[in-house]
């Protein structure tokens, strides 16, 4: 009983939503043992119909105040390359596949996906290479992600603004 | 002809004065010891808001009151801010924050050219807001929404009203290149924080503390 969670954060990423609900992609997900797919579509204009059958469930929604629950229940997260989405998934220790949106200006999000991939924390691809990656990836090779340290920021700021005693 | 020359000379004098004042505001200031400070936070929507709220969450009670500025089209940020502040209130005592909205400087994928006009439009709202709040510190991490706020904060200094410390934290998404807001504010901020070593190498002026979100 495995579940995959697709998230696009607060953005619109129709290409990703479209590629993930193609017959091909759904077939691949089923063959990998996933019988539930949850799509968080944000501002997207592509809105697949939710459905539930004996073998597979598709849930679709735009936003929730917190994605904690869906992330918690997911066995695989497929996300756009936004920092918030990536970090939240990695911090929950979830296997993460990042799909880079080639239509974004300068494609800056790609830098983060590339770096975190270099460090072994996630896989990344584009919409067109997603089915291929899903089939070939080995999630056991992914490394645990050490969380950031905001306390270093507060210590630095306290010092430079004159709050440090 | 003469009046044109006088006008040109006057304009030139004003520009020189502004440049001198800007230089005076931007040069390193000595640290003033204090007990608390008024903080203005620009929550730039989406992941920008997530990142900045993680940073704000790590700050002590001394950073109070906290003024959050969000784009008027941004609903999610308001919810996230309220959630953070609600959690803070249980830890500390009375909530000391408020939410302000300004027009967005630039929508995602908006052309550069029209962005100039929408940014000027945002300035019209930003300056009175910053003037009213007179923060000790502005904290932001992009995107475009923060530029008019920071420029307004600079103006408070240029006009001799108040020196505002401007801290810009480049998003964790930026590993090798700076965002447009980052490129602008690299030179206008007091502290420009990057989260990856490649950026520290490219921009020695920046501050590198490791990954902080």
CSV table of C-alpha atoms in Angstrom, one decimal:
chain,number,residue,atom,x,y,z
A,1,UNK,CA,0.0,0.0,0.0
A,2,UNK,CA,2.3,2.7,-1.2
A,3,UNK,CA,1.4,6.3,-1.8
A,4,UNK,CA,3.1,9.0,-4.0
A,5,UNK,CA,2.6,12.7,-3.3
A,6,UNK,CA,3.0,15.3,-6.1
A,7,UNK,CA,3.4,18.9,-5.0
A,8,UNK,CA,3.8,22.2,-6.8
A,9,UNK,CA,3.7,24.5,-3.8
A,10,UNK,CA,2.0,27.8,-4.5
A,11,UNK,CA,2.9,27.7,-8.2
A,12,UNK,CA,1.3,26.5,-11.4
A,13,UNK,CA,3.0,23.6,-13.0
A,14,UNK,CA,0.6,22.1,-15.5
A,15,UNK,CA,3.2,20.2,-17.4
A,16,UNK,CA,4.1,18.2,-14.3
A,17,UNK,CA,0.5,17.4,-13.4
A,18,UNK,CA,-0.2,16.4,-17.0
A,19,UNK,CA,2.8,14.1,-17.2
A,20,UNK,CA,2.1,12.4,-14.0
A,21,UNK,CA,-1.5,11.4,-14.9
A,22,UNK,CA,-0.7,10.0,-18.3
A,23,UNK,CA,-1.5,6.3,-18.7
A,24,UNK,CA,2.2,5.6,-19.0
A,25,UNK,CA,3.1,7.3,-15.7
A,26,UNK,CA,0.2,5.7,-13.8
A,27,UNK,CA,1.2,2.3,-15.2
A,28,UNK,CA,4.8,2.8,-14.0
A,29,UNK,CA,3.6,3.9,-10.6
A,30,UNK,CA,1.4,0.9,-10.3
A,31,UNK,CA,4.2,-1.4,-11.3
A,32,UNK,CA,6.4,0.1,-8.6
A,33,UNK,CA,3.7,-0.8,-6.0
A,34,UNK,CA,2.0,2.6,-5.6
A,35,UNK,CA,-1.7,2.4,-5.4
A,36,UNK,CA,-2.4,6.0,-4.3
A,37,UNK,CA,-1.5,9.2,-6.0
A,38,UNK,CA,-2.1,12.6,-4.3
A,39,UNK,CA,-1.8,15.7,-6.5
A,40,UNK,CA,-1.4,19.1,-4.9
A,41,UNK,CA,-1.9,21.3,-7.9
A,42,UNK,CA,-1.6,24.9,-6.6
A,43,UNK,CA,-2.5,27.5,-9.1
A,44,UNK,CA,-2.5,25.1,-12.0
A,45,UNK,CA,-5.2,25.1,-14.7
A,46,UNK,CA,-4.9,21.3,-15.3
A,47,UNK,CA,-7.3,19.7,-12.9
A,48,UNK,CA,-7.4,15.9,-13.2
A,49,UNK,CA,-10.5,14.2,-11.9
A,50,UNK,CA,-10.1,12.5,-8.6
A,51,UNK,CA,-11.1,8.8,-8.7
A,52,UNK,CA,-11.0,5.7,-6.5
A,53,UNK,CA,-11.0,2.2,-7.8
A,54,UNK,CA,-10.1,-1.2,-6.2
A,55,UNK,CA,-6.6,-0.9,-7.4
A,56,UNK,CA,-5.8,2.8,-7.4
A,57,UNK,CA,-6.9,6.1,-5.9
A,58,UNK,CA,-6.2,9.6,-7.3
A,59,UNK,CA,-6.8,12.6,-5.0
A,60,UNK,CA,-6.5,16.1,-6.3
A,61,UNK,CA,-6.5,19.4,-4.5
A,62,UNK,CA,-5.1,22.9,-4.8
A,63,UNK,CA,-3.9,23.9,-1.4
A,64,UNK,CA,-3.9,22.9,2.3
A,65,UNK,CA,-2.8,25.1,5.1
A,66,UNK,CA,-0.1,22.5,5.8
A,67,UNK,CA,1.2,19.6,3.7
A,68,UNK,CA,2.6,17.9,6.8
A,69,UNK,CA,0.0,15.1,6.7
A,70,UNK,CA,0.3,14.3,3.0
A,71,UNK,CA,4.1,14.4,3.3
A,72,UNK,CA,4.0,12.1,6.3
A,73,UNK,CA,1.9,9.5,4.5
A,74,UNK,CA,3.8,9.6,1.3
A,75,UNK,CA,6.3,6.9,0.3
A,76,UNK,CA,7.6,9.0,-2.5
A,77,UNK,CA,7.4,12.7,-3.1
A,78,UNK,CA,7.5,14.2,-6.6
A,79,UNK,CA,7.9,17.9,-6.3
A,80,UNK,CA,8.6,21.1,-8.2
A,81,UNK,CA,12.0,22.5,-7.4
A,82,UNK,CA,10.8,25.2,-5.0
A,83,UNK,CA,12.9,25.5,-1.8
A,84,UNK,CA,10.0,25.1,0.6
A,85,UNK,CA,8.6,21.9,-1.0
A,86,UNK,CA,12.1,20.4,-1.3
A,87,UNK,CA,13.2,21.1,2.2
A,88,UNK,CA,9.9,20.0,3.8
A,89,UNK,CA,10.1,16.7,2.0
A,90,UNK,CA,13.8,16.1,2.7
A,91,UNK,CA,13.4,17.1,6.4
A,92,UNK,CA,10.7,14.4,6.7
A,93,UNK,CA,13.1,11.9,5.3
A,94,UNK,CA,11.0,11.2,2.2
A,95,UNK,CA,12.5,10.0,-1.0
A,96,UNK,CA,12.3,13.0,-3.3
A,97,UNK,CA,12.1,13.4,-7.1
A,98,UNK,CA,12.3,17.0,-8.2
A,99,UNK,CA,10.9,17.9,-11.6
A,100,UNK,CA,12.4,21.0,-12.9
A,101,UNK,CA,10.1,23.5,-14.7
A,102,UNK,CA,11.9,24.4,-17.9
A,103,UNK,CA,9.5,27.3,-18.5
A,104,UNK,CA,10.6,29.4,-15.5
A,105,UNK,CA,12.8,32.5,-15.9
A,106,UNK,CA,16.5,31.5,-15.9
A,107,UNK,CA,15.4,28.2,-14.4
A,108,UNK,CA,17.0,29.2,-11.1
A,109,UNK,CA,15.3,26.4,-9.2
A,110,UNK,CA,17.4,23.9,-11.1
A,111,UNK,CA,20.5,25.0,-9.2
A,112,UNK,CA,19.1,23.8,-5.9
A,113,UNK,CA,17.9,20.5,-7.4
A,114,UNK,CA,21.3,20.0,-9.0
A,115,UNK,CA,23.2,20.7,-5.8
A,116,UNK,CA,21.1,18.5,-3.6
A,117,UNK,CA,21.4,15.7,-6.2
A,118,UNK,CA,25.2,16.2,-6.1
A,119,UNK,CA,25.0,15.7,-2.4
A,120,UNK,CA,22.9,12.5,-2.9
A,121,UNK,CA,19.7,13.7,-1.3
A,122,UNK,CA,17.3,13.5,-4.3
A,123,UNK,CA,16.8,12.7,-7.9
A,124,UNK,CA,15.8,15.3,-10.5
A,125,UNK,CA,14.4,15.3,-14.0
A,126,UNK,CA,12.2,17.2,-16.4
A,127,UNK,CA,8.6,16.4,-17.2
A,128,UNK,CA,9.6,14.4,-20.2
A,129,UNK,CA,12.2,12.4,-18.4
A,130,UNK,CA,10.1,11.7,-15.4
A,131,UNK,CA,8.6,8.3,-16.5
A,132,UNK,CA,12.1,7.0,-17.3
A,133,UNK,CA,13.5,8.1,-14.0
A,134,UNK,CA,10.6,6.6,-12.0
A,135,UNK,CA,11.4,3.3,-13.7
A,136,UNK,CA,15.1,3.3,-13.3
A,137,UNK,CA,15.7,5.0,-9.9
A,138,UNK,CA,17.0,3.3,-6.8
A,139,UNK,CA,15.6,5.1,-3.8
A,140,UNK,CA,17.9,3.2,-1.4
A,141,UNK,CA,20.8,5.2,-2.6
A,142,UNK,CA,19.5,8.5,-1.3
A,143,UNK,CA,21.2,10.0,1.7
A,144,UNK,CA,19.7,11.6,4.7
A,145,UNK,CA,19.4,15.3,4.6
A,146,UNK,CA,20.9,17.3,7.6
A,147,UNK,CA,18.6,20.2,8.5
A,148,UNK,CA,19.7,23.8,8.2
A,149,UNK,CA,20.8,25.8,11.2
A,150,UNK,CA,18.9,29.0,11.7
A,151,UNK,CA,20.5,29.5,15.1
A,152,UNK,CA,23.7,30.5,13.2
A,153,UNK,CA,21.7,33.3,11.6
A,154,UNK,CA,20.2,34.5,14.9
A,155,UNK,CA,23.6,34.4,16.6
A,156,UNK,CA,25.1,36.4,13.7
A,157,UNK,CA,22.3,38.9,13.7
A,158,UNK,CA,22.3,39.4,17.5
A,159,UNK,CA,26.0,40.3,17.2
A,160,UNK,CA,25.8,42.8,14.3
A,161,UNK,CA,22.7,44.6,15.6
A,162,UNK,CA,24.2,45.1,19.1
A,163,UNK,CA,21.9,42.7,21.0
A,164,UNK,CA,24.6,40.4,22.2
A,165,UNK,CA,25.5,40.9,25.9
B,1,UNK,CA,18.6,79.2,-21.9
B,2,UNK,CA,19.9,80.5,-18.6
B,3,UNK,CA,17.0,79.1,-16.7
B,4,UNK,CA,17.7,75.7,-18.3
B,5,UNK,CA,21.3,75.8,-17.1
B,6,UNK,CA,20.2,76.8,-13.6
B,7,UNK,CA,17.7,73.9,-13.6
B,8,UNK,CA,20.4,71.5,-14.8
B,9,UNK,CA,22.8,72.8,-12.2
B,10,UNK,CA,20.2,72.4,-9.4
B,11,UNK,CA,19.4,68.9,-10.6
B,12,UNK,CA,23.1,68.0,-10.7
B,13,UNK,CA,23.5,69.4,-7.1
B,14,UNK,CA,20.6,67.3,-5.9
B,15,UNK,CA,22.0,64.1,-7.5
B,16,UNK,CA,25.4,64.7,-6.0
B,17,UNK,CA,23.8,65.3,-2.6
B,18,UNK,CA,21.8,62.1,-2.9
B,19,UNK,CA,24.9,60.1,-3.9
B,20,UNK,CA,26.9,61.5,-1.0
B,21,UNK,CA,24.1,60.7,1.4
B,22,UNK,CA,23.7,57.2,-0.1
B,23,UNK,CA,27.5,56.7,0.4
B,24,UNK,CA,27.2,57.9,4.0
B,25,UNK,CA,24.3,55.5,4.7
B,26,UNK,CA,25.9,52.5,3.0
B,27,UNK,CA,29.3,52.6,4.6
B,28,UNK,CA,29.9,50.3,7.5
B,29,UNK,CA,28.5,51.8,10.7
B,30,UNK,CA,29.7,51.0,14.2
B,31,UNK,CA,27.5,48.6,16.2
B,32,UNK,CA,25.1,50.3,18.6
B,33,UNK,CA,24.3,48.3,21.7
B,34,UNK,CA,20.5,47.9,22.3
B,35,UNK,CA,17.9,45.9,24.2
B,36,UNK,CA,15.3,45.5,21.5
B,37,UNK,CA,14.6,46.4,17.9
B,38,UNK,CA,11.7,47.0,15.6
B,39,UNK,CA,11.8,44.5,12.8
B,40,UNK,CA,10.3,44.8,9.4
B,41,UNK,CA,10.1,41.5,7.5
B,42,UNK,CA,9.2,41.2,3.9
B,43,UNK,CA,7.5,37.8,3.2
B,44,UNK,CA,7.9,37.4,-0.5
B,45,UNK,CA,5.4,34.5,-1.0
B,46,UNK,CA,5.8,30.8,-1.6
B,47,UNK,CA,9.2,29.4,-0.7
B,48,UNK,CA,10.5,32.9,0.1
B,49,UNK,CA,8.0,33.1,2.9
B,50,UNK,CA,8.8,29.6,4.2
B,51,UNK,CA,12.5,30.5,4.3
B,52,UNK,CA,12.1,33.9,6.0
B,53,UNK,CA,9.8,32.5,8.6
B,54,UNK,CA,12.3,29.9,9.6
B,55,UNK,CA,14.8,32.6,10.2
B,56,UNK,CA,12.3,34.8,12.1
B,57,UNK,CA,11.4,31.8,14.2
B,58,UNK,CA,15.0,31.5,15.4
B,59,UNK,CA,15.1,35.1,16.7
B,60,UNK,CA,14.7,36.1,20.3
B,61,UNK,CA,12.0,38.2,22.0
B,62,UNK,CA,14.2,41.2,21.6
B,63,UNK,CA,13.1,41.5,17.9
B,64,UNK,CA,9.8,43.1,18.7
B,65,UNK,CA,7.5,44.5,17.4
B,66,UNK,CA,7.6,42.5,14.1
B,67,UNK,CA,6.0,44.1,11.1
B,68,UNK,CA,5.4,41.7,8.2
B,69,UNK,CA,4.9,43.1,4.7
B,70,UNK,CA,3.3,40.9,2.1
B,71,UNK,CA,2.0,41.4,-1.4
B,72,UNK,CA,-1.7,42.1,-1.5
B,73,UNK,CA,-2.2,39.1,-3.8
B,74,UNK,CA,-0.7,36.7,-1.3
B,75,UNK,CA,-3.0,34.7,0.9
B,76,UNK,CA,-0.8,31.8,2.0
B,77,UNK,CA,1.9,34.0,3.5
B,78,UNK,CA,-0.7,35.6,5.9
B,79,UNK,CA,-1.7,32.2,7.1
B,80,UNK,CA,1.9,31.0,7.6
B,81,UNK,CA,2.7,34.2,9.5
B,82,UNK,CA,-0.3,33.9,11.8
B,83,UNK,CA,0.6,30.3,12.4
B,84,UNK,CA,4.2,31.2,13.4
B,85,UNK,CA,3.2,34.1,15.6
B,86,UNK,CA,0.5,32.1,17.2
B,87,UNK,CA,3.1,29.5,18.2
B,88,UNK,CA,5.4,32.3,19.4
B,89,UNK,CA,2.6,33.8,21.5
B,90,UNK,CA,2.3,30.6,23.5
B,91,UNK,CA,6.0,30.7,24.2
B,92,UNK,CA,6.3,34.4,25.0
B,93,UNK,CA,3.5,36.6,26.2
B,94,UNK,CA,1.5,39.2,24.2
B,95,UNK,CA,1.8,39.0,20.4
B,96,UNK,CA,3.7,41.9,19.0
B,97,UNK,CA,3.3,41.7,15.3
B,98,UNK,CA,1.2,43.2,12.5
B,99,UNK,CA,0.6,42.5,8.9
B,100,UNK,CA,0.9,45.1,6.1
B,101,UNK,CA,0.0,44.6,2.4
B,102,UNK,CA,1.5,46.4,-0.6
B,103,UNK,CA,1.0,45.9,-4.3
B,104,UNK,CA,3.3,43.2,-5.8
B,105,UNK,CA,6.4,44.7,-7.6
B,106,UNK,CA,6.5,42.0,-10.2
B,107,UNK,CA,4.5,38.9,-11.0
B,108,UNK,CA,6.3,35.6,-12.0
B,109,UNK,CA,7.3,35.8,-15.7
B,110,UNK,CA,6.4,39.5,-16.0
B,111,UNK,CA,8.6,41.4,-18.5
B,112,UNK,CA,11.5,43.4,-17.3
B,113,UNK,CA,10.2,46.5,-18.9
B,114,UNK,CA,6.8,46.5,-17.3
B,115,UNK,CA,8.5,45.5,-14.0
B,116,UNK,CA,10.0,49.0,-13.8
B,117,UNK,CA,6.6,50.6,-13.7
B,118,UNK,CA,5.0,48.1,-11.3
B,119,UNK,CA,8.0,48.5,-9.0
B,120,UNK,CA,7.6,52.3,-9.0
B,121,UNK,CA,4.0,51.8,-8.2
B,122,UNK,CA,5.0,49.6,-5.2
B,123,UNK,CA,7.4,52.4,-4.1
B,124,UNK,CA,4.4,54.7,-3.8
B,125,UNK,CA,3.0,52.4,-1.1
B,126,UNK,CA,6.3,51.3,0.4
B,127,UNK,CA,7.7,54.6,1.3
B,128,UNK,CA,4.8,55.8,3.5
B,129,UNK,CA,4.7,52.4,5.1
B,130,UNK,CA,8.4,52.3,5.9
B,131,UNK,CA,8.3,55.9,7.0
B,132,UNK,CA,5.4,55.2,9.4
B,133,UNK,CA,7.0,52.1,10.9
B,134,UNK,CA,10.6,53.4,11.0
B,135,UNK,CA,12.1,50.0,11.6
B,136,UNK,CA,15.5,49.4,13.1
B,137,UNK,CA,16.0,46.4,10.8
B,138,UNK,CA,14.6,45.2,7.5
B,139,UNK,CA,14.9,41.5,6.8
B,140,UNK,CA,14.1,40.1,3.4
B,141,UNK,CA,15.0,37.4,1.0
B,142,UNK,CA,13.4,38.4,-2.3
B,143,UNK,CA,11.6,38.4,-4.6
B,144,UNK,CA,10.9,41.8,-6.2
B,145,UNK,CA,8.5,42.8,-3.4
B,146,UNK,CA,11.4,43.6,-1.1
B,147,UNK,CA,13.2,46.0,-3.4
B,148,UNK,CA,10.9,49.0,-3.0
B,149,UNK,CA,10.8,48.3,0.8
B,150,UNK,CA,14.6,48.3,1.0
B,151,UNK,CA,14.9,51.4,-1.2
B,152,UNK,CA,12.4,53.1,1.0
B,153,UNK,CA,14.5,52.1,4.1
B,154,UNK,CA,17.5,53.5,2.4
B,155,UNK,CA,15.7,56.8,1.8
B,156,UNK,CA,15.0,57.1,5.5
B,157,UNK,CA,18.7,57.1,5.9
B,158,UNK,CA,19.4,59.4,3.0
B,159,UNK,CA,17.0,61.9,4.2
B,160,UNK,CA,18.6,61.8,7.7
B,161,UNK,CA,15.4,60.4,9.3
B,162,UNK,CA,16.8,57.1,10.5
B,163,UNK,CA,19.5,54.6,9.6
B,164,UNK,CA,17.8,51.3,9.0
B,165,UNK,CA,19.9,48.1,8.9
B,166,UNK,CA,19.1,46.1,5.8
B,167,UNK,CA,19.7,42.4,5.9
B,168,UNK,CA,19.1,40.3,2.8
B,169,UNK,CA,19.3,36.5,2.9
B,170,UNK,CA,19.6,35.0,-0.6
B,171,UNK,CA,17.4,32.0,-1.0
B,172,UNK,CA,18.8,28.5,-0.5
B,173,UNK,CA,17.7,27.9,-4.2
B,174,UNK,CA,20.6,30.2,-5.2
B,175,UNK,CA,23.6,27.9,-5.2
B,176,UNK,CA,25.7,29.5,-8.0
B,177,UNK,CA,24.0,32.6,-9.2
B,178,UNK,CA,22.2,35.5,-7.5
B,179,UNK,CA,18.6,36.3,-8.0
B,180,UNK,CA,17.7,39.7,-9.6
B,181,UNK,CA,16.7,41.1,-6.2
B,182,UNK,CA,19.9,39.7,-4.8
B,183,UNK,CA,22.0,41.5,-7.5
B,184,UNK,CA,20.2,44.7,-6.7
B,185,UNK,CA,20.4,44.4,-3.0
B,186,UNK,CA,24.0,43.1,-2.8
B,187,UNK,CA,25.1,46.7,-3.0
B,188,UNK,CA,22.3,48.3,-1.1
B,189,UNK,CA,22.1,46.0,2.0
B,190,UNK,CA,24.2,46.2,5.1
B,191,UNK,CA,24.5,42.4,5.3
B,192,UNK,CA,24.0,40.1,2.4
B,193,UNK,CA,23.9,36.5,3.4
B,194,UNK,CA,24.4,33.5,1.1
B,195,UNK,CA,23.9,29.9,1.8
B,196,UNK,CA,26.3,28.2,-0.4
B,197,UNK,CA,30.1,28.5,-0.6
B,198,UNK,CA,30.2,29.1,-4.4
B,199,UNK,CA,28.4,32.4,-3.9
B,200,UNK,CA,30.7,33.5,-1.1
B,201,UNK,CA,33.6,32.9,-3.5
B,202,UNK,CA,31.9,34.9,-6.2
B,203,UNK,CA,30.8,37.7,-3.9
B,204,UNK,CA,33.4,38.2,-1.2
B,205,UNK,CA,31.3,41.0,0.3
B,206,UNK,CA,28.6,38.5,1.2
B,207,UNK,CA,28.3,36.6,4.5
B,208,UNK,CA,28.4,32.8,4.5
B,209,UNK,CA,27.0,31.0,7.6
B,210,UNK,CA,26.3,27.7,5.9
B,211,UNK,CA,22.7,26.5,5.3
B,212,UNK,CA,20.5,28.4,7.7
B,213,UNK,CA,17.0,27.4,6.6
